[in-house]
Each structure stands twice: as C-alpha cells, then as structure tokens.
Amino acid sequence: MKKKVAVVGATGIAGQQFLTALENHPWFEVVALAGSPRSAGKTYEDALKTPSGQINWWQNEAIPKKYKQMVVELATELDPKKVDIVFTAVESDAARELEPLYAKHRPTISTASAFRMEDDVPLLIPGVNTNHVSLIKKQQANRDWQGFVIPIPNCTTYGLACSLAPLHKAFGVKGVVMTSMQATSGAGRNGGVLSLDMLDNLVPYIPKEEEKVEIETQKILGTLEEDQVKDAAFGVSCTCTRVPVTDGHTETVFVATDKPAPASEVEKAFREYQTGLEGLPSAPKDFYLVHDDPFHPQPRIDRDKDGGMSTHIGRIRDDKVLSGTKYVLLSHNTKAGAAKGAILIAEYLCHTGVI
Amino acid sequence: MKKKVAVVGATGIAGQQFLTALENHPWFEVVALAGSPRSAGKTYEDALKTPSGQINWWQNEAIPKKYKQMVVELATELDPKKVDIVFTAVESDAARELEPLYAKHRPTISTASAFRMEDDVPLLIPGVNTNHVSLIKKQQANRDWQGFVIPIPNCTTYGLACSLAPLHKAFGVKGVVMTSMQATSGAGRNGGVLSLDMLDNLVPYIPKEEEKVEIETQKILGTLEEDQVKDAAFGVSCTCTRVPVTDGHTETVFVATDKPAPASEVEKAFREYQTGLEGLPSAPKDFYLVHDDPFHPQPRIDRDKDGGMSTHIGRIRDDKVLSGTKYVLLSHNTKAGAAKGAILIAEYLCHTGVI
Amino acid sequence: MKKKVAVVGATGIAGQQFLTALENHPWFEVVALAGSPRSAGKTYEDALKTPSGQINWWQNEAIPKKYKQMVVELATELDPKKVDIVFTAVESDAARELEPLYAKHRPTISTASAFRMEDDVPLLIPGVNTNHVSLIKKQQANRDWQGFVIPIPNCTTYGLACSLAPLHKAFGVKGVVMTSMQATSGAGRNGGVLSLDMLDNLVPYIPKEEEKVEIETQKILGTLEEDQVKDAAFGVSCTCTRVPVTDGHTETVFVATDKPAPASEVEKAFREYQTGLEGLPSAPKDFYLVHDDPFHPQPRIDRDKDGGMSTHIGRIRDDKVLSGTKYVLLSHNTKAGAAKGAILIAEYLCHTGVI
Amino acid sequence: MKKKVAVVGATGIAGQQFLTALENHPWFEVVALAGSPRSAGKTYEDALKTPSGQINWWQNEAIPKKYKQMVVELATELDPKKVDIVFTAVESDAARELEPLYAKHRPTISTASAFRMEDDVPLLIPGVNTNHVSLIKKQQANRDWQGFVIPIPNCTTYGLACSLAPLHKAFGVKGVVMTSMQATSGAGRNGGVLSLDMLDNLVPYIPKEEEKVEIETQKILGTLEEDQVKDAAFGVSCTCTRVPVTDGHTETVFVATDKPAPASEVEKAFREYQTGLEGLPSAPKDFYLVHDDPFHPQPRIDRDKDGGMSTHIGRIRDDKVLSGTKYVLLSHNTKAGAAKGAILIAEYLCHTGVI
C-alpha cells in the first residue's frame, strides 16, 4: 500500500523533477498536483502549454502519462489531509505562505529556502545529520502543528556538507575554503541564465549563494544539544561561480583539519563512512563515489551515475597551506540537491517510522 | 630605427600570437622567422598549409601580409647575430636545445618553461619583480653568454603573481589558496582539449599545472639577495581546472595576510600600485583593472580590454577563514600570459637600456 | 561639421551597439539619447544600472565616456528637429508608435520591423538595392512627412539578400533553399535564449523568422517599377535554427539559377560585384569576403573581420539538384545586420545628398 | 542460449558503444574482444589505461564489470569460428584488411565505410531497405565466403535515409537538399574536434562527408533488380557542418516529390510506416518519433529517448520552392547511427533466420 503524496509547484522545473522521480516510486503515489492560479483548473498537460505552442517540459524523460490528465489544484486550496506527504517545489516567498498550510496537518518536504534557518527546523541530509530529525517535535510543539516542514539545503550546500561529514568525524574540520562551478539549471528557467552569459564565458558571482552555503553548512554539521542545533564552529569561505554546464555542481574544496588528514586516510574516511541508508529506494549504492582517475569527476560524464544521488569525490591531495586536505566534488544539483534529495528524506522518515 | 627581432616557432599558435602582436610594433621589426624541419624552407604562408587544404592560422586577425612571403628558416640554423632580440615560442624540449644557441649571442625571450626554475634565470614580470632582471649578469657569467634567456611564467601563474604583488607589499602574504578555471587555448592545438570534454562539461585536472603555479609564484615574488632569488615564504595551494572558455584564465584567490587586509584597503592597494611601465607600447593603461560590478570580470566580455594586457580584479571581499582577503582575477592567457607578455619584457629591457 | 544624431532605445542591446559604433564616427555626433519611462531623466550611466547592482552593458568595448553623463530623454517627447538623423533601436510595437513622430520631421533609420513591408518604405541595403531609395519621395508624399523612415532588414535576411544580389544579376535566381544557424544575440537579452537551451544543444525553430526572411528577401531583390517595388519572382524556402554561437549568423544556401552558374563564375560574380560604397566610413573593404579555405567562414573566427561589415562567402559548389549553386555565408547579426548596417544607410544617404 | 559475438576494435569509442549496448543483451553474449597490437594481450581494463593515468573510457555508463578482466586478442589473429557474429568497430583501412578474414567464416557487421559501396554488399537499414539483404548470397558466391559483411551507413546518411523511406514510398522523392548540424562525437577522439573550434563557433565543412551522404542515400533507397541494387534516381545535395553538440545529428531536409506531399499527409506517412521490426530488442517503440512542438527535436533533450534508436521528425511544412515537403530530423549518431544500429541488423538477421 503506497503512501499518497502531493506535489506543489508541479509545473515548474523542480516540480517536474519530482514527478519524474516519483513516476515509478515503490513507496509513494502522486495523487494530487497543485500550482499557481495560472495552472489551477487545467489538466497537467494543458498547464504546461504556452500560448505560442511550446510545451514547458524540461526533463529528458517524456511527461509521465499518468499525470497528463490530472487536474492541477490551486496551491492555496490544496487539502493536505487527503495525502500522507506534501512535496513543495515553489519559490521562497510562496513557500513561506503555503508550507505552514500543509505542515499544520502533514509532513511537508520542501525544496525552498524559506524555513531553512529557523531554529526549530532541521536542515536534514539523511546519512549526514540524521539525528537533527528530532527537532521535529520541538517544531510541532512550537507551532502547534500535527505535521512539520523539512527543507532540503541549497543545492551547492548539499554536496559540500555531504563531503565534510566524514572529514569532520574523522579529523575535525577547522575551516573550509570552497570555489563552486555551478550548473545553469540551478537558476531555473524563469529569469534563468542567458546563453549570452554562458557561451565562451563564465560568471564569477551568484547573488546570495555564498551566504547560504556558509550558514547552511554550519547548521547541517552542527551538533544537537537539548533540541537545539549548535552551529559547527568552523568557518566557511566561498566563491560561487556559474559555468557553462547544464547539470552538476563542481566544487573545489580546501579543508583545514584538527588532526592530520593524509590523502590515504581521507579516501578511507569517504569509503568507510556508514550512512545507514541501506534499503531506501533513492539511496545511491555509493553515497560517496571516490574517483582514482584525476581527470574525474566531470559533470557531463559522471553526474547521472547511480541515479544522480552520489556525491563524487576526486583529486584528494594533502593541503599544506591549510594543514589539511583538498579535493574536488561533484553533486547533481537537480537530483541529489533537489527533488530526489527531498524524496530521500521522505523515504528515510517513512523507514524510521516518523511518517 | 626599429630593433630587429626573430620569432622562433613562428607557425605555432604562440608564434602566430607574436607575429600578430608585432605586426605594427613601434619599436620592433620581425626580420626572421624560424621553425621545425617541416616548415623550414617554405614561405610562411605555405608553411601554414596542411595537405588537406586547411590553413593552420588561428588568430582572429588575418595573417599579416608582410610575413606571408618570408621564408621560414630552420630553427637550429638561425643565426641570432643578425637580430637584436630572439622571441621563442616552442615546446619545452625544443627550448632546452634551441634557446642556448640564441642566448649565447642575443637576448632571448621565451614562452617555454625550460629555463624558468634555473637559479640564474629571472622569471620576470615587469612591474612585479623588475629587480630580478639583475640575475642576467650572473647568468651571463655562469654560462659565458653574451645574450641571455628570460622566460615568461606559466600563463596561470602570470595572473596570480601579478595580483599578489600589491598585496604582498601592502599586507604581507602568508598563504594562498587558488582555484583556476582555465581557457582551452592554453593547451594549444596539438593534443589540445577536445570538444567532447568541453561541451556541457569541465575537467578538474591539468597535468603538471598546479606544481608550476606553486613554485613559479614563490620565485616571482621572492626577494633578491646577493644575486640569488630567495623564494617567497608563503605556501600556494591550488586546484587547476579546464572550463569551456576559449581565452582568459579566471582564478578565485583566497589570501592569508600578515596585516589585516580589509576590502577597501585591498582595492586601494590595487588601484595605487606603481608599475613603472608608463610609455611601454604593450603596457596596459590599467595594469590592474578593478571591477565594481560583482558579475565581473567575465572572460569573453573583459579579456580583450586594454589589449588583453590587464589583470582584472573583481569581487574583493574579506576572508575570515584565512584572515585575509579573497577576490577573483582574470588574465588573458594568450596575450598577457604569452606572446604579448614576452614582448612587454623586451620593451622594458630596451627602455631601461639592458638591450 | 558633423551631423547631429539621436539614438532612441539607447539602453538596449541594439542601442548600445549604435553608441559603440558612433563613438568615434567621423561624420555623426550623438547629441541626444532617448528611452522608455524607466530610463528617462537619468544619466545614461545610471539608466544602465539594475537594482541588484549589475550594469546592463553588453558590449565588449567599455561604455564610451562621452555618453555616461548624458541625460536620457523620454522617447515620446524627443524633439527630432534638434538633430539631423534619428536612429531607432526599439521593439516593433514601440517603433510603430515612435517612428512616425520622428519621421514627420527627420530621416529615421530603424532596426525595427514595424515598417519594413509597407509599400512606400524601402527595405534598403546600400550596394544591393540602392535604387529603392527613390521610394522615399512617395513615402513623404503619402504621409505628408518631411523626413522618412528607412528600416534595415531582419538580420538573417541581411546576409542572404546581400549574397543573392550578385547571383541574381549574373545568373538570375529562380529559387532559394536556406538553412540558418543563428547566433543567440539575435534574440537580445529580454526574453533571450536561455543557456539551458544552448549547451550541448540547438533549437530548430525561431518564431516568425522564416516568414520574415522569405518576404523581405523578395522585396529587397525586387525591381523598382514606377515607384513601386515589384517583388522578386523567385521563391525562398528556409529553416531557421538557433545554435550556441554568440554573434554571427551562418547560412547554408542552395540556389536555382536561370543560367548555368559554375562555381568559378559564382566566385567571380562575388569578387567583381561593384557596390559603389567606396569612401563610406562603415563600408567594409570587401563587401563580399570569399574564403578559399573550406573550413571557413566560422563565426567566432571571422565575424569581426573588417569591422563586422563583410558578408563572408565560403564553400561555393555546383548544385545539381537545384541546377544552380550552393554556398555558406556568414554575416554579423549585431553589426552588419543591425546598428552598423543602419549607420551605413545613413552614410550612404548623406554621401548621395539625400540627407 | 545466447549467440556468441566478438567485438573488434573494442577499446575505441565505437567499440565501447558496442560493449555498453551488449552488456545485458538478451540474445548476444560477448565472448571475445580484439584490438590492435597496442591493446592485444592486456586485460580490457588495462588496455584502456594511458601512461598518464587517464582511463580512456568515454561512455556515461561505467565500464561493464564483465569485460574488465577479459584479455584483448590481436585483431589479425582472432578466430571468427569461435563466435556466431563479429562486430567490427575499426577505421576504414583496418576494416578493409580485417573484415574479409572474419567474413570468410562468419557474419560480420561493421561500422566502417570500407565495403559500403561494393556491388555485392548491402548497405542495410532494417525497416528501410530490408530486401537488400538478399545481396548476401551474391556476396558469398562472388567471394567464396561462408559468412558475409554488412556495413552500416555513415551516421549522417542513417537519419536521412530513414526519413526518406516513407516519403519515397508515399510520394516519390525527386530531389533532396539537406544541411546537417553534426555532433562532435562523430569525429571520435583521435584527431577529434578541438574545443577551440566548438566554443562560440561552428565549422561549415566535414571532409568527405557530403559525398558519402549523397551516394549512400541513393544506394540505400535504391531498388533491388536481379541481385543488383539500382541506385535511387533522385539527386541529393548537402552541406555538412559541425556544431557544438556532443551527440545527435540534426538535419534540415527539403524534398522535391513526384506527387503532392501536404504536411498532413507527410506526417501520416511517418506515423503509419510499417518497419516489421517488432520484437527486436534494439528496435525503438517509435521508429519515427514525430514532434508536434515546433521547438523540437533538440539534440540534448531528445536524442536518448527510446534508447537513442528513433529517428525524430519535426517541423513538417510544405515546401513551395521544391514542390514537396521540408522537415527537421534528429538521429543519434553514436547509437542508431553506430553500434546499436549494427546490433539491430544482427538482431534482424537472427530473427529472420539469416544467422
């Protein structure tokens, strides 16, 4: 008996990723789609059409047939009680308004940033900071909700935080210097990155991105003390850039560590890290996919391996300037760092009886 | 009365850059072209042709007419005494063999790495480590040469070292963490970067590049003590990547400094730095071109400004992890960091009477 | 004594191209800038700034200093009588409203499509259909204007029509089959082509483009009979595609001809065609730049040659299917096919005493 | 009981495509790998390694484990009798030498051009010119072979010929004008397309390609008369270009037809065409995938649909210049037009009892 789920923001790019990932999901069945007034009342197929005849569907997979004739509901009027879980894929402003409506009654897993930094909201990555899930009780008590909201991190934070978890455990992280080379899909399609900026070019700035990465990473790797997350003490300094890649964020990471972190030990830490995600449908075989070939990871070649859910690690080397280690990571920003990452959270919560 | 110069390796991509840059040079006149046995004896125009009819000329400017009918000489038989300066644009192995032949008699400015790390060879960037020029005397004495060889740095080192000079002077550099996003022209055309690697992709590794940047930077910013360069004491840690950009290396730089380096002071250090290059034909108006717009520098948009000879600096911010500063730089790898950079050295040496 | 000109739509991408091209123009001096209510009343420099701090200037050349402090006027209130010529660079809807205001008093050269197909409006390419200029008198009589409006053709039409002129004259064109591979700059920046569509991809459709090319080409190559342009009798069939190129439209052209058109004769027709544009500042040295190397023309390499004003012709071959000829052309869509092309019209009209 | 197959040229890019496509094939089992002296004697995994540590594997899928420890045999010494089918993926010169060695004993399906135009060799596309398979008997008699060689067409020909088959049947093709926009993977990796040529650029020439397309198309669509293929009578005129796309050849096609071919009838001809390939493992569900959305087909978005084995057809329109029809097609050059296309031939021959 599958759990019933709703997808809010179903016609957007992140919503489409949810639908594609959920099409044949063994545990979840999409029974409701919701969207803005522009889409509400139309069949899903019609809601994707533009006046000029273009079909606004941007996944490489075709539109799953099962959704084409479903009627899109108005997001503000969606009744969360008719489903078990709500997945939201809307902009931050809309999330701030809509998610409490759903979370009052049901678990709500969100790709939006609206609630990420609230004290009683876990910024959860299963396998990385699983114990933060206990914040949910505090959240329900604080807000008098029967459900709750759990947002996923920013897609750039996601890979960085994943990669730091084994290092923080094994060596103690003292400081992080990171440069991202981010895919253009991260910017979506409305107000997305223009090709004029991405042909024979790169852009060394993504508004608000660096701040998010810095504070979210500290929260995710923070320790839970009496239902409070105490931020990790290490600093994070980053420069986020946009490069001509469709999917897959690459990050060069330099880490200062408390204990010596020779490359062989670092590699071992990644290979031996236990995530406890075995058996979850969206969990990758290798949570960390360590590359020996120094020319990898490469975004186009590696991003889709293992369902796009692995954090790829390559070029592990000692760092003498920071007295620590350095490496290159690749993370799929529209899979692991977006809809599929949110689905993995839901799977984890179901698996552990929280939902 | 212009000085006579020879260009060795004239048919290659770097050689073409020399010829383009020298076409209308006010001080230098190309009177000899030299190349490999494959080119020797042919007119320059014929030497560029392949059997399949393609003309191997890769500059956006047309082939300067004045060179088309010049006959390419065999590099091993070029008589350096018939010119005042030799510019060499050959691979490192060839440079090791050829450059001593020329340097025995004449100043030889080289784009190759062969002699960069020799004790008696200055790794010169006019305006940055101008005083290293005095190593020439030691070189001439050591080797019994009447001329000398001065190599330019690696193209990735070039921008980094330029950017560090004002900071080292103003604040004292204690450590550098750098990530490069390098253009594909740096790899030339023989064995160059394949498009399959650069479409919707990037490659996180460039063989031997990181080592070069680390040691060359320390030499360039080293201090001259009794005709010896004492390497700068700070460490340099870098990750060099290849991105889908034709020309222009972008680098994100994080610098630990001895003294506090607030962003406003850093900007001032760049804007007020004196290079002493006024009046040299290839010197840019702004040696450091500081961008206020955080979306810049961008390689396609900015690289050719001021003849491709500026080091562009953007996104200056305080760095709390390294206790210093961070910024993004852009440097034209096939202009400032290649042939035009070599020509600037020659101009400087003429201007100061060394040649 | 330079003529005074106004640029309307000065902050847009086409307006910027006008300003860049006119910065050091020997005959024209920009004395007025005009724009929408959003820009009006601000200095030009301020009008380019966005709230987020980005400066919306997209030319590779820096913003010409002389315009930075000029105050942008409201386009609907610009007094055309204070200038000699008005250049307009606005969208078609705005052009339909604004251009009559200017043309009532002054010659108005436009990049917009609004008036292109009007009976009394020449779709002028100097050197190609120069005699159509005589339509101006009809236009002035019809509309009771002292000035007039002359639009430039669509940027894709421009190169095609230029290339057909010598062929039509020498061999008689009976039919044309064309496929364009168009640069993304043609779509501008508002609602421009997204990078997600242009990375490892192309798009085989550009709304409304094929229709424009077909009818505009027939008008441009039409004959003037008693102050009427009689459309050229040949059909034009085309497929217009968008490819990952920033500037420069490439077109493969297959032409059926009345008389035999062997490749050598076709080449000769291009090389010997007389344009009568000698002495005009924006006219290229070679109106047709014929490439012998079959790997050319290439957009990034060739587009900027001769100021971006040449029509490049390559790969001339006999066509047995159409009984005619086939070739590849390249034309700079934001120079020859846009602002600089409009300026060339103005130069021609001044040179011939029409203005 | 699966048939045993050998893959010759197993380490090259086309060989890798065979191995990836055959990894889980229901009918075929790879039991032998063969290659050049450089690879022979090594395990497959070792044969892929370069001295510098790079692993020359270019598929997005990982190297199938089952092949890693297989020892690569020397191609000239491979005993074809130990397998049921030989797949060859070598250059044309090597194919001319090697394929007769195999074809003497066993069916040999080849991606090379060596034998394509021989009189007794079918240039087979199952579903398009299936009856040409009867040439095999003539071939065996002529050459005293027990096996035979069947080459696949050039990857650009493949899509064009597929698309013309229903049109030729329904309307009679009188002439074809085609422009290709070809992916860079078609050029392989040795001597492949450099990124400098494919960033913000395209190249309007691919040596020898146009000739191949013209003659191969006429052979494929020719009629079989007394064990002779009589070439199709219509002419084919094309211009082949290289564009910045990794996989998937796009072609704009303009067709003159004997009978009127209105768009609705053309669409119907594609949708109703019977291929007779039902039940073959590599046959796509839709041999022709007709797109209603005029913005499609697009290579990155559509190429991998249905296993990369469909010929995508879009933008069907009437053509008034040629009195026929025009459309855009997309075909996966390294799947349908390469290894998987060759495997489909083998499947068809097994299915019909030829093998």
Short mmCIF file of N, CA and C in Angstrom, two decimals, chain B residues 202-267:
data_model
loop_
_atom_site.label_atom_id
_atom_site.label_comp_id
_atom_site.label_asym_id
_atom_site.label_seq_id
_atom_site.Cartn_x
_atom_site.Cartn_y
_atom_site.Cartn_z
N LEU B 202 33.32 20.23 -17.62
CA LEU B 202 34.61 20.81 -17.28
C LEU B 202 35.49 19.66 -16.81
N VAL B 203 36.80 19.90 -16.76
CA VAL B 203 37.73 18.84 -16.37
C VAL B 203 38.55 19.36 -15.18
N PRO B 204 38.53 18.63 -14.06
CA PRO B 204 39.12 19.18 -12.84
C PRO B 204 40.62 18.94 -12.70
N TYR B 205 41.32 18.74 -13.78
CA TYR B 205 42.74 18.40 -13.67
C TYR B 205 43.47 18.84 -14.91
N ILE B 206 44.63 19.48 -14.72
CA ILE B 206 45.51 19.81 -15.83
C ILE B 206 46.89 19.33 -15.43
N PRO B 207 47.39 18.28 -16.08
CA PRO B 207 48.65 17.68 -15.65
C PRO B 207 49.78 18.70 -15.49
N LYS B 208 50.48 18.63 -14.39
CA LYS B 208 51.69 19.43 -14.10
C LYS B 208 51.42 20.90 -13.85
N GLU B 209 50.17 21.35 -13.99
CA GLU B 209 49.91 22.78 -13.90
C GLU B 209 50.05 23.29 -12.47
N GLU B 210 49.47 22.56 -11.54
CA GLU B 210 49.44 23.07 -10.16
C GLU B 210 50.85 23.21 -9.59
N GLU B 211 51.70 22.25 -9.90
CA GLU B 211 53.08 22.33 -9.40
C GLU B 211 53.77 23.57 -9.95
N LYS B 212 53.57 23.82 -11.25
CA LYS B 212 54.20 25.00 -11.85
C LYS B 212 53.74 26.27 -11.16
N VAL B 213 52.45 26.40 -10.96
CA VAL B 213 51.93 27.63 -10.36
C VAL B 213 52.51 27.83 -8.96
N GLU B 214 52.61 26.75 -8.22
CA GLU B 214 53.06 26.88 -6.84
C GLU B 214 54.52 27.34 -6.76
N ILE B 215 55.40 26.70 -7.53
CA ILE B 215 56.81 27.07 -7.40
C ILE B 215 57.14 28.36 -8.15
N GLU B 216 56.50 28.58 -9.28
CA GLU B 216 56.80 29.81 -10.02
C GLU B 216 56.36 31.05 -9.25
N THR B 217 55.20 30.95 -8.60
CA THR B 217 54.71 32.10 -7.84
C THR B 217 55.68 32.46 -6.72
N GLN B 218 56.19 31.43 -6.07
CA GLN B 218 57.14 31.70 -4.98
C GLN B 218 58.43 32.33 -5.50
N LYS B 219 58.84 31.91 -6.70
CA LYS B 219 60.07 32.51 -7.26
C LYS B 219 59.83 33.96 -7.68
N ILE B 220 58.72 34.20 -8.35
CA ILE B 220 58.46 35.56 -8.84
C ILE B 220 58.35 36.56 -7.70
N LEU B 221 57.69 36.15 -6.63
CA LEU B 221 57.52 37.06 -5.51
C LEU B 221 58.63 36.93 -4.48
N GLY B 222 59.66 36.18 -4.84
CA GLY B 222 60.81 36.05 -3.95
C GLY B 222 61.63 37.33 -3.91
N THR B 223 62.52 37.40 -2.95
CA THR B 223 63.35 38.60 -2.81
C THR B 223 64.74 38.30 -3.36
N LEU B 224 65.34 39.35 -3.88
CA LEU B 224 66.66 39.20 -4.45
C LEU B 224 67.70 39.48 -3.36
N GLU B 225 68.51 38.48 -3.07
CA GLU B 225 69.54 38.68 -2.04
C GLU B 225 70.87 38.23 -2.63
N GLU B 226 71.74 39.17 -2.87
CA GLU B 226 73.08 38.88 -3.42
C GLU B 226 72.99 38.04 -4.69
N ASP B 227 72.28 38.52 -5.65
CA ASP B 227 72.17 37.82 -6.93
C ASP B 227 71.57 36.42 -6.81
N GLN B 228 70.83 36.22 -5.77
CA GLN B 228 70.08 34.97 -5.58
C GLN B 228 68.62 35.34 -5.33
N VAL B 229 67.69 34.63 -5.96
CA VAL B 229 66.29 34.84 -5.59
C VAL B 229 65.96 33.90 -4.44
N LYS B 230 65.54 34.49 -3.34
CA LYS B 230 65.09 33.68 -2.22
C LYS B 230 63.56 33.57 -2.33
N ASP B 231 63.10 32.36 -2.50
CA ASP B 231 61.66 32.18 -2.74
C ASP B 231 60.82 32.81 -1.64
N ALA B 232 59.67 33.32 -2.03
CA ALA B 232 58.73 33.85 -1.05
C ALA B 232 58.38 32.73 -0.08
N ALA B 233 58.17 33.09 1.17
CA ALA B 233 57.99 32.07 2.21
C ALA B 233 56.58 31.50 2.26
N PHE B 234 55.64 32.16 1.62
CA PHE B 234 54.24 31.70 1.76
C PHE B 234 53.97 30.48 0.88
N GLY B 235 53.07 29.66 1.35
CA GLY B 235 52.66 28.50 0.57
C GLY B 235 51.57 28.85 -0.42
N VAL B 236 51.50 28.09 -1.49
CA VAL B 236 50.46 28.26 -2.51
C VAL B 236 49.82 26.89 -2.73
N SER B 237 48.52 26.83 -2.56
CA SER B 237 47.82 25.57 -2.77
C SER B 237 46.77 25.79 -3.85
N CYS B 238 46.80 24.98 -4.89
CA CYS B 238 45.82 25.26 -5.92
C CYS B 238 45.23 24.02 -6.57
N THR B 239 44.07 24.23 -7.15
CA THR B 239 43.39 23.23 -7.96
C THR B 239 43.12 23.88 -9.30
N CYS B 240 43.67 23.29 -10.35
CA CYS B 240 43.56 23.88 -11.68
C CYS B 240 42.58 23.08 -12.52
N THR B 241 41.60 23.76 -13.08
CA THR B 241 40.57 23.09 -13.86
C THR B 241 40.48 23.71 -15.26
N ARG B 242 39.92 22.93 -16.16
CA ARG B 242 39.74 23.40 -17.53
C ARG B 242 38.24 23.60 -17.77
N VAL B 243 37.88 24.76 -18.26
CA VAL B 243 36.47 25.07 -18.49
C VAL B 243 36.23 25.49 -19.93
N PRO B 244 34.98 25.47 -20.37
CA PRO B 244 34.66 25.76 -21.77
C PRO B 244 34.75 27.24 -22.13
N VAL B 245 35.94 27.76 -22.13
CA VAL B 245 36.22 29.15 -22.45
C VAL B 245 37.41 29.13 -23.40
N THR B 246 37.37 29.94 -24.46
CA THR B 246 38.48 29.88 -25.42
C THR B 246 39.73 30.59 -24.90
N ASP B 247 39.54 31.78 -24.38
CA ASP B 247 40.68 32.58 -23.94
C ASP B 247 40.36 33.25 -22.62
N GLY B 248 41.34 33.33 -21.74
CA GLY B 248 41.15 34.05 -20.49
C GLY B 248 41.04 33.10 -19.31
N HIS B 249 42.04 33.11 -18.47
CA HIS B 249 42.02 32.27 -17.27
C HIS B 249 41.37 33.06 -16.12
N THR B 250 40.37 32.46 -15.50
CA THR B 250 39.76 33.03 -14.31
C THR B 250 40.31 32.29 -13.10
N GLU B 251 40.59 33.01 -12.03
CA GLU B 251 41.09 32.36 -10.82
C GLU B 251 40.39 32.94 -9.60
N THR B 252 39.94 32.07 -8.73
CA THR B 252 39.43 32.55 -7.44
C THR B 252 40.59 32.41 -6.46
N VAL B 253 40.85 33.50 -5.75
CA VAL B 253 42.04 33.54 -4.90
C VAL B 253 41.63 33.89 -3.47
N PHE B 254 42.15 33.15 -2.53
CA PHE B 254 41.94 33.39 -1.10
C PHE B 254 43.32 33.56 -0.49
N VAL B 255 43.54 34.68 0.20
CA VAL B 255 44.88 35.01 0.66
C VAL B 255 44.90 35.25 2.16
N ALA B 256 45.79 34.55 2.85
CA ALA B 256 46.05 34.86 4.25
C ALA B 256 47.12 35.94 4.30
N THR B 257 46.88 36.95 5.12
CA THR B 257 47.84 38.07 5.16
C THR B 257 48.40 38.29 6.56
N ASP B 258 49.58 38.88 6.61
CA ASP B 258 50.19 39.20 7.90
C ASP B 258 49.41 40.31 8.60
N LYS B 259 49.17 41.37 7.86
CA LYS B 259 48.42 42.51 8.43
C LYS B 259 46.97 42.40 8.00
N PRO B 260 46.06 42.99 8.73
CA PRO B 260 44.66 43.00 8.30
C PRO B 260 44.54 43.60 6.90
N ALA B 261 43.68 43.00 6.11
CA ALA B 261 43.53 43.45 4.71
C ALA B 261 42.07 43.65 4.38
N PRO B 262 41.45 44.68 4.94
CA PRO B 262 40.03 44.92 4.64
C PRO B 262 39.85 45.25 3.16
N ALA B 263 38.68 44.91 2.66
CA ALA B 263 38.43 45.01 1.22
C ALA B 263 38.77 46.39 0.67
N SER B 264 38.43 47.43 1.41
CA SER B 264 38.67 48.78 0.88
C SER B 264 40.17 49.04 0.73
N GLU B 265 40.95 48.50 1.67
CA GLU B 265 42.39 48.68 1.58
C GLU B 265 42.99 47.85 0.44
N VAL B 266 42.41 46.69 0.24
CA VAL B 266 42.89 45.82 -0.83
C VAL B 266 42.65 46.50 -2.18
N GLU B 267 41.45 47.02 -2.31
CA GLU B 267 41.14 47.72 -3.56
C GLU B 267 42.10 48.87 -3.79
#
